Amino acid sequence: MRYLTFALAKGRLAKKTMALFEQLGITCEEMKDKETRKLIFVNEDLKLKFFLSKASDVPTYVEYGAADIGVVGEDTILEEGRNIYEVLDLGFGACKMCVCGPESAREKLQHGELIRVASKYPGIAKDYFYNKKYQTVEIIKLNGSVELAPIVGLSEVIVDIVETGSTLKANGLAVLEEVCDLSARMVVNQVSLKMEQERIRKLIRDLRNVTQDN
Ligand code: PRP
């Protein structure tokens, strides 16, 4: 039997994914070692490999078949636009993609003024403003801590993920518009789904059962 390889977005999502897999008896002891600098982990008995990568790289590994399966946020899937199958909503990591900013930006946003929009997700921001709202904006790509942008005057608003809303609140910002709902998704390489149909379909069925029970 060949190995099935999983690419997991490192951090909270990977931890939640492994907790979910444990409910199915899929464990990976060496992954629990907090000191380890290893990037790839193996379960020899089940012939599984897991590796942790930056979230935005997960769809790339899956599209090229370096991983058969990936677990990553819907935000990353939308932004990367890769050729992969999205097979399951895992139910956790629920949050929203929103346009946020100070209250003072609300009017400019509504009146369709030419505003600047900072985001880690320029593709999602562009699709929202150009294809859904038919509004011309200037999009500025950032790599993190996007909430800074309207505070220091880089942009009027941001397009970013809101989970609890505490980052916005702590920085005097608010949700001005909702773009879409998001959650963690399982994605599969298109060839792997055909070649390993039985194993992958069983995994999807088992995951569906436990995620529905939770
Ligand atoms: C995400 C997001 C927000 C925050 C939202 O950032 O970009 O900043 O979480 O969560 P909240 O609504 O619960 O406060 P992340 O932690 O991924 O860090 P980054 O922006 O530096 O990438």
mmCIF file of C-alpha atoms and ligand atoms in Angstrom:
data_model
loop_
_atom_site.group_PDB
_atom_site.id
_atom_site.type_symbol
_atom_site.label_atom_id
_atom_site.label_comp_id
_atom_site.label_asym_id
_atom_site.label_seq_id
_atom_site.Cartn_x
_atom_site.Cartn_y
_atom_site.Cartn_z
ATOM 1 C CA MET A 1 0.000 0.000 0.000
ATOM 2 C CA ARG A 2 1.383 3.434 -0.849
ATOM 3 C CA TYR A 3 1.485 6.300 1.612
ATOM 4 C CA LEU A 4 -1.316 8.822 1.633
ATOM 5 C CA THR A 5 0.206 12.243 2.246
ATOM 6 C CA PHE A 6 -1.545 15.096 4.054
ATOM 7 C CA ALA A 7 -0.548 18.764 3.934
ATOM 8 C CA LEU A 8 -1.827 20.613 6.981
ATOM 9 C CA ALA A 9 -1.842 24.361 7.510
ATOM 10 C CA LYS A 10 0.443 24.725 10.531
ATOM 11 C CA GLY A 11 -0.992 26.207 13.696
ATOM 12 C CA ARG A 12 -4.503 26.002 15.088
ATOM 13 C CA LEU A 13 -5.987 24.241 12.069
ATOM 14 C CA ALA A 14 -3.385 21.444 12.126
ATOM 15 C CA LYS A 15 -4.004 20.869 15.854
ATOM 16 C CA LYS A 16 -7.765 20.709 15.367
ATOM 17 C CA THR A 17 -7.358 18.423 12.359
ATOM 18 C CA MET A 18 -5.205 15.963 14.300
ATOM 19 C CA ALA A 19 -7.696 16.022 17.210
ATOM 20 C CA LEU A 20 -10.433 15.134 14.724
ATOM 21 C CA PHE A 21 -8.339 12.383 13.126
ATOM 22 C CA GLU A 22 -7.688 10.919 16.597
ATOM 23 C CA GLN A 23 -11.416 10.308 16.905
ATOM 24 C CA LEU A 24 -11.037 8.019 13.889
ATOM 25 C CA GLY A 25 -8.043 6.254 15.411
ATOM 26 C CA ILE A 26 -5.625 8.100 13.117
ATOM 27 C CA THR A 27 -2.816 9.224 15.373
ATOM 28 C CA CYS A 28 0.683 10.557 14.904
ATOM 29 C CA GLU A 29 2.609 10.481 18.170
ATOM 30 C CA GLU A 30 5.775 12.196 16.910
ATOM 31 C CA MET A 31 3.743 15.221 15.880
ATOM 32 C CA LYS A 32 2.805 15.897 19.509
ATOM 33 C CA ASP A 33 6.407 16.605 20.533
ATOM 34 C CA LYS A 34 6.420 20.399 20.944
ATOM 35 C CA GLU A 35 10.224 20.610 20.770
ATOM 36 C CA THR A 36 10.518 18.953 17.387
ATOM 37 C CA ARG A 37 11.702 20.895 14.353
ATOM 38 C CA LYS A 38 10.629 18.093 12.059
ATOM 39 C CA LEU A 39 8.305 19.038 9.222
ATOM 40 C CA ILE A 40 7.095 15.613 8.168
ATOM 41 C CA PHE A 41 5.583 12.877 10.331
ATOM 42 C CA VAL A 42 4.761 9.271 9.539
ATOM 43 C CA ASN A 43 2.264 6.698 10.776
ATOM 44 C CA GLU A 44 3.852 3.481 9.513
ATOM 45 C CA ASP A 45 0.949 1.239 10.518
ATOM 46 C CA LEU A 46 -1.647 3.179 8.560
ATOM 47 C CA LYS A 47 0.772 4.200 5.810
ATOM 48 C CA LEU A 48 0.097 7.894 6.281
ATOM 49 C CA LYS A 49 2.378 10.909 6.117
ATOM 50 C CA PHE A 50 1.589 14.342 7.458
ATOM 51 C CA PHE A 51 3.436 17.553 6.851
ATOM 52 C CA LEU A 52 2.947 21.069 8.102
ATOM 53 C CA SER A 53 3.240 23.980 5.752
ATOM 54 C CA LYS A 54 2.304 27.624 5.541
ATOM 55 C CA ALA A 55 -1.456 27.779 4.949
ATOM 56 C CA SER A 56 -1.141 29.537 1.594
ATOM 57 C CA ASP A 57 1.119 26.731 0.306
ATOM 58 C CA VAL A 58 -1.312 23.882 1.115
ATOM 59 C CA PRO A 59 -3.359 24.223 -2.130
ATOM 60 C CA THR A 60 -0.087 24.297 -4.132
ATOM 61 C CA TYR A 61 1.176 21.015 -2.629
ATOM 62 C CA VAL A 62 -2.205 19.427 -3.309
ATOM 63 C CA GLU A 63 -2.547 20.697 -6.881
ATOM 64 C CA TYR A 64 0.863 19.285 -7.835
ATOM 65 C CA GLY A 65 0.217 15.990 -6.034
ATOM 66 C CA ALA A 66 3.047 16.421 -3.507
ATOM 67 C CA ALA A 67 0.218 15.925 -1.008
ATOM 68 C CA ASP A 68 -2.848 13.810 -1.778
ATOM 69 C CA ILE A 69 -4.983 15.656 0.738
ATOM 70 C CA GLY A 70 -4.865 19.082 2.366
ATOM 71 C CA VAL A 71 -6.613 20.795 5.232
ATOM 72 C CA VAL A 72 -6.797 24.561 5.004
ATOM 73 C CA GLY A 73 -9.146 27.509 5.453
ATOM 74 C CA GLU A 74 -11.664 28.378 2.748
ATOM 75 C CA ASP A 75 -10.052 31.853 2.656
ATOM 76 C CA THR A 76 -6.793 30.353 1.363
ATOM 77 C CA ILE A 77 -8.596 28.123 -1.143
ATOM 78 C CA LEU A 78 -10.474 31.120 -2.564
ATOM 79 C CA GLU A 79 -7.380 33.284 -2.676
ATOM 80 C CA GLU A 80 -5.084 30.717 -4.280
ATOM 81 C CA GLY A 81 -7.606 29.555 -6.912
ATOM 82 C CA ARG A 82 -5.848 26.216 -7.447
ATOM 83 C CA ASN A 83 -7.066 23.228 -9.428
ATOM 84 C CA ILE A 84 -8.102 20.977 -6.532
ATOM 85 C CA TYR A 85 -11.237 19.223 -5.310
ATOM 86 C CA GLU A 86 -12.852 20.648 -2.205
ATOM 87 C CA VAL A 87 -14.461 17.584 -0.632
ATOM 88 C CA LEU A 88 -15.484 18.391 2.922
ATOM 89 C CA ASP A 89 -16.375 21.222 5.284
ATOM 90 C CA LEU A 90 -14.718 20.177 8.540
ATOM 91 C CA GLY A 91 -16.924 22.483 10.568
ATOM 92 C CA PHE A 92 -14.204 24.104 12.662
ATOM 93 C CA GLY A 93 -12.320 27.317 12.090
ATOM 94 C CA ALA A 94 -15.581 29.120 11.383
ATOM 95 C CA CYS A 95 -15.111 32.826 10.723
ATOM 96 C CA LYS A 96 -16.082 35.530 8.241
ATOM 97 C CA MET A 97 -14.271 37.513 5.585
ATOM 98 C CA CYS A 98 -15.225 41.137 6.144
ATOM 99 C CA VAL A 99 -14.546 44.663 5.054
ATOM 100 C CA CYS A 100 -13.472 46.444 8.242
ATOM 101 C CA GLY A 101 -12.376 49.900 9.194
ATOM 102 C CA PRO A 102 -13.106 52.852 11.432
ATOM 103 C CA GLU A 103 -16.752 53.996 11.505
ATOM 104 C CA SER A 104 -15.621 57.109 9.635
ATOM 105 C CA ALA A 105 -14.911 54.964 6.548
ATOM 106 C CA ARG A 106 -18.483 53.658 6.308
ATOM 107 C CA GLU A 107 -19.778 56.564 4.283
ATOM 108 C CA LYS A 108 -16.900 56.522 1.783
ATOM 109 C CA LEU A 109 -17.491 52.817 1.329
ATOM 110 C CA GLN A 110 -21.215 53.259 0.711
ATOM 111 C CA HIS A 111 -20.785 56.148 -1.679
ATOM 112 C CA GLY A 112 -18.341 54.186 -3.818
ATOM 113 C CA GLU A 113 -15.519 56.677 -3.353
ATOM 114 C CA LEU A 114 -12.090 55.636 -4.636
ATOM 115 C CA ILE A 115 -10.722 54.167 -1.426
ATOM 116 C CA ARG A 116 -7.653 52.098 -0.586
ATOM 117 C CA VAL A 117 -8.192 48.548 0.658
ATOM 118 C CA ALA A 118 -5.372 46.690 2.439
ATOM 119 C CA SER A 119 -5.522 42.897 2.642
ATOM 120 C CA LYS A 120 -3.635 39.626 2.901
ATOM 121 C CA TYR A 121 -6.264 38.474 0.386
ATOM 122 C CA PRO A 122 -5.961 40.767 -2.673
ATOM 123 C CA GLY A 123 -7.736 38.213 -4.880
ATOM 124 C CA ILE A 124 -10.781 37.959 -2.597
ATOM 125 C CA ALA A 125 -10.821 41.745 -2.117
ATOM 126 C CA LYS A 126 -10.643 42.340 -5.874
ATOM 127 C CA ASP A 127 -13.397 39.838 -6.611
ATOM 128 C CA TYR A 128 -15.645 41.409 -3.971
ATOM 129 C CA PHE A 129 -15.211 45.037 -4.987
ATOM 130 C CA TYR A 130 -14.938 44.582 -8.763
ATOM 131 C CA ASN A 131 -17.249 41.633 -9.502
ATOM 132 C CA LYS A 132 -19.839 41.849 -6.706
ATOM 133 C CA LYS A 133 -20.022 45.554 -5.887
ATOM 134 C CA TYR A 134 -18.808 47.009 -9.192
ATOM 135 C CA GLN A 135 -16.755 49.481 -7.195
ATOM 136 C CA THR A 136 -13.299 50.662 -8.222
ATOM 137 C CA VAL A 137 -10.818 50.598 -5.353
ATOM 138 C CA GLU A 138 -7.061 50.497 -4.940
ATOM 139 C CA ILE A 139 -5.946 47.220 -3.396
ATOM 140 C CA ILE A 140 -2.762 47.042 -1.347
ATOM 141 C CA LYS A 141 -1.345 43.617 -0.490
ATOM 142 C CA LEU A 142 -0.060 43.131 3.065
ATOM 143 C CA ASN A 143 1.281 40.008 4.769
ATOM 144 C CA GLY A 144 -0.114 40.249 8.308
ATOM 145 C CA SER A 145 -1.366 42.471 11.137
ATOM 146 C CA VAL A 146 -3.556 44.128 8.522
ATOM 147 C CA GLU A 147 -5.536 46.012 11.185
ATOM 148 C CA LEU A 148 -2.622 48.437 11.339
ATOM 149 C CA ALA A 149 -3.322 49.788 7.842
ATOM 150 C CA PRO A 150 -6.353 52.027 8.587
ATOM 151 C CA ILE A 151 -4.884 53.070 11.925
ATOM 152 C CA VAL A 152 -1.648 54.399 10.469
ATOM 153 C CA GLY A 153 -3.280 55.792 7.324
ATOM 154 C CA LEU A 154 -2.155 53.274 4.710
ATOM 155 C CA SER A 155 -5.745 52.517 3.682
ATOM 156 C CA GLU A 156 -9.330 53.486 4.489
ATOM 157 C CA VAL A 157 -10.469 49.887 5.041
ATOM 158 C CA ILE A 158 -9.172 46.301 5.162
ATOM 159 C CA VAL A 159 -10.526 42.976 3.925
ATOM 160 C CA ASP A 160 -9.678 40.416 6.580
ATOM 161 C CA ILE A 161 -10.836 37.476 8.640
ATOM 162 C CA VAL A 162 -12.961 38.169 11.713
ATOM 163 C CA GLU A 163 -13.328 35.334 14.185
ATOM 164 C CA THR A 164 -14.139 36.646 17.664
ATOM 165 C CA GLY A 165 -13.896 40.312 16.663
ATOM 166 C CA SER A 166 -11.492 41.032 19.514
ATOM 167 C CA THR A 167 -8.625 42.220 17.263
ATOM 168 C CA LEU A 168 -10.946 44.766 15.643
ATOM 169 C CA LYS A 169 -12.335 45.931 18.968
ATOM 170 C CA ALA A 170 -8.906 46.314 20.542
ATOM 171 C CA ASN A 171 -7.920 48.570 17.647
ATOM 172 C CA GLY A 172 -11.038 50.723 17.395
ATOM 173 C CA LEU A 173 -12.239 49.142 14.149
ATOM 174 C CA ALA A 174 -15.573 47.587 13.176
ATOM 175 C CA VAL A 175 -17.077 45.270 10.564
ATOM 176 C CA LEU A 176 -18.478 47.486 7.804
ATOM 177 C CA GLU A 177 -19.544 44.795 5.301
ATOM 178 C CA GLU A 178 -19.558 40.994 5.257
ATOM 179 C CA VAL A 179 -17.937 39.299 2.250
ATOM 180 C CA CYS A 180 -18.492 35.587 3.006
ATOM 181 C CA ASP A 181 -18.518 32.828 5.621
ATOM 182 C CA LEU A 182 -15.420 30.667 5.986
ATOM 183 C CA SER A 183 -14.384 27.402 7.645
ATOM 184 C CA ALA A 184 -11.723 24.695 7.431
ATOM 185 C CA ARG A 185 -11.976 22.506 4.334
ATOM 186 C CA MET A 186 -10.475 19.241 3.190
ATOM 187 C CA VAL A 187 -9.112 19.371 -0.348
ATOM 188 C CA VAL A 188 -7.903 16.511 -2.540
ATOM 189 C CA ASN A 189 -5.605 16.194 -5.538
ATOM 190 C CA GLN A 190 -7.619 15.346 -8.640
ATOM 191 C CA VAL A 191 -5.517 12.318 -9.653
ATOM 192 C CA SER A 192 -5.261 11.005 -6.063
ATOM 193 C CA LEU A 193 -9.029 10.962 -5.793
ATOM 194 C CA LYS A 194 -9.160 8.557 -8.720
ATOM 195 C CA MET A 195 -6.105 6.446 -7.837
ATOM 196 C CA GLU A 196 -6.881 6.131 -4.121
ATOM 197 C CA GLN A 197 -10.635 6.384 -4.424
ATOM 198 C CA GLU A 198 -11.488 3.730 -1.856
ATOM 199 C CA ARG A 199 -9.215 4.997 0.938
ATOM 200 C CA ILE A 200 -10.066 8.636 0.378
ATOM 201 C CA ARG A 201 -13.829 8.066 0.095
ATOM 202 C CA LYS A 202 -13.770 6.039 3.323
ATOM 203 C CA LEU A 203 -11.878 8.830 5.083
ATOM 204 C CA ILE A 204 -14.414 11.410 3.861
ATOM 205 C CA ARG A 205 -17.313 9.199 5.062
ATOM 206 C CA ASP A 206 -15.720 8.658 8.484
ATOM 207 C CA LEU A 207 -14.934 12.355 8.876
ATOM 208 C CA ARG A 208 -18.477 13.264 7.868
ATOM 209 C CA ASN A 209 -19.813 11.003 10.609
ATOM 210 C CA VAL A 210 -17.631 12.450 13.371
ATOM 211 C CA THR A 211 -18.052 16.070 12.299
ATOM 212 C CA GLN A 212 -21.829 15.617 12.296
ATOM 213 C CA ASP A 213 -21.701 14.124 15.821
ATOM 214 C CA ASN A 214 -19.595 16.981 17.214
HETATM 215 C C1 PRP B 1 -6.284 36.683 11.967
HETATM 216 C C2 PRP B 1 -6.958 37.816 11.202
HETATM 217 C C3 PRP B 1 -7.255 38.821 12.288
HETATM 218 C C4 PRP B 1 -7.532 37.956 13.493
HETATM 219 C C5 PRP B 1 -9.038 37.842 13.682
HETATM 220 O O1 PRP B 1 -4.954 37.010 12.111
HETATM 221 O O2 PRP B 1 -6.122 38.303 10.180
HETATM 222 O O3 PRP B 1 -6.153 39.655 12.501
HETATM 223 O O4 PRP B 1 -6.982 36.655 13.205
HETATM 224 O O5 PRP B 1 -9.357 37.126 14.838
HETATM 225 P P1 PRP B 1 -10.339 37.709 15.971
HETATM 226 O O6 PRP B 1 -11.551 38.255 15.292
HETATM 227 O O7 PRP B 1 -10.663 36.501 16.820
HETATM 228 O O8 PRP B 1 -9.590 38.755 16.738
HETATM 229 P P2 PRP B 1 -3.815 35.957 12.434
HETATM 230 O O9 PRP B 1 -3.903 35.527 13.853
HETATM 231 O O10 PRP B 1 -3.855 34.861 11.435
HETATM 232 O O11 PRP B 1 -2.482 36.842 12.283
HETATM 233 P P3 PRP B 1 -1.921 37.778 11.097
HETATM 234 O O12 PRP B 1 -2.962 38.791 10.732
HETATM 235 O O13 PRP B 1 -0.711 38.445 11.664
HETATM 236 O O14 PRP B 1 -1.598 36.873 9.948
#
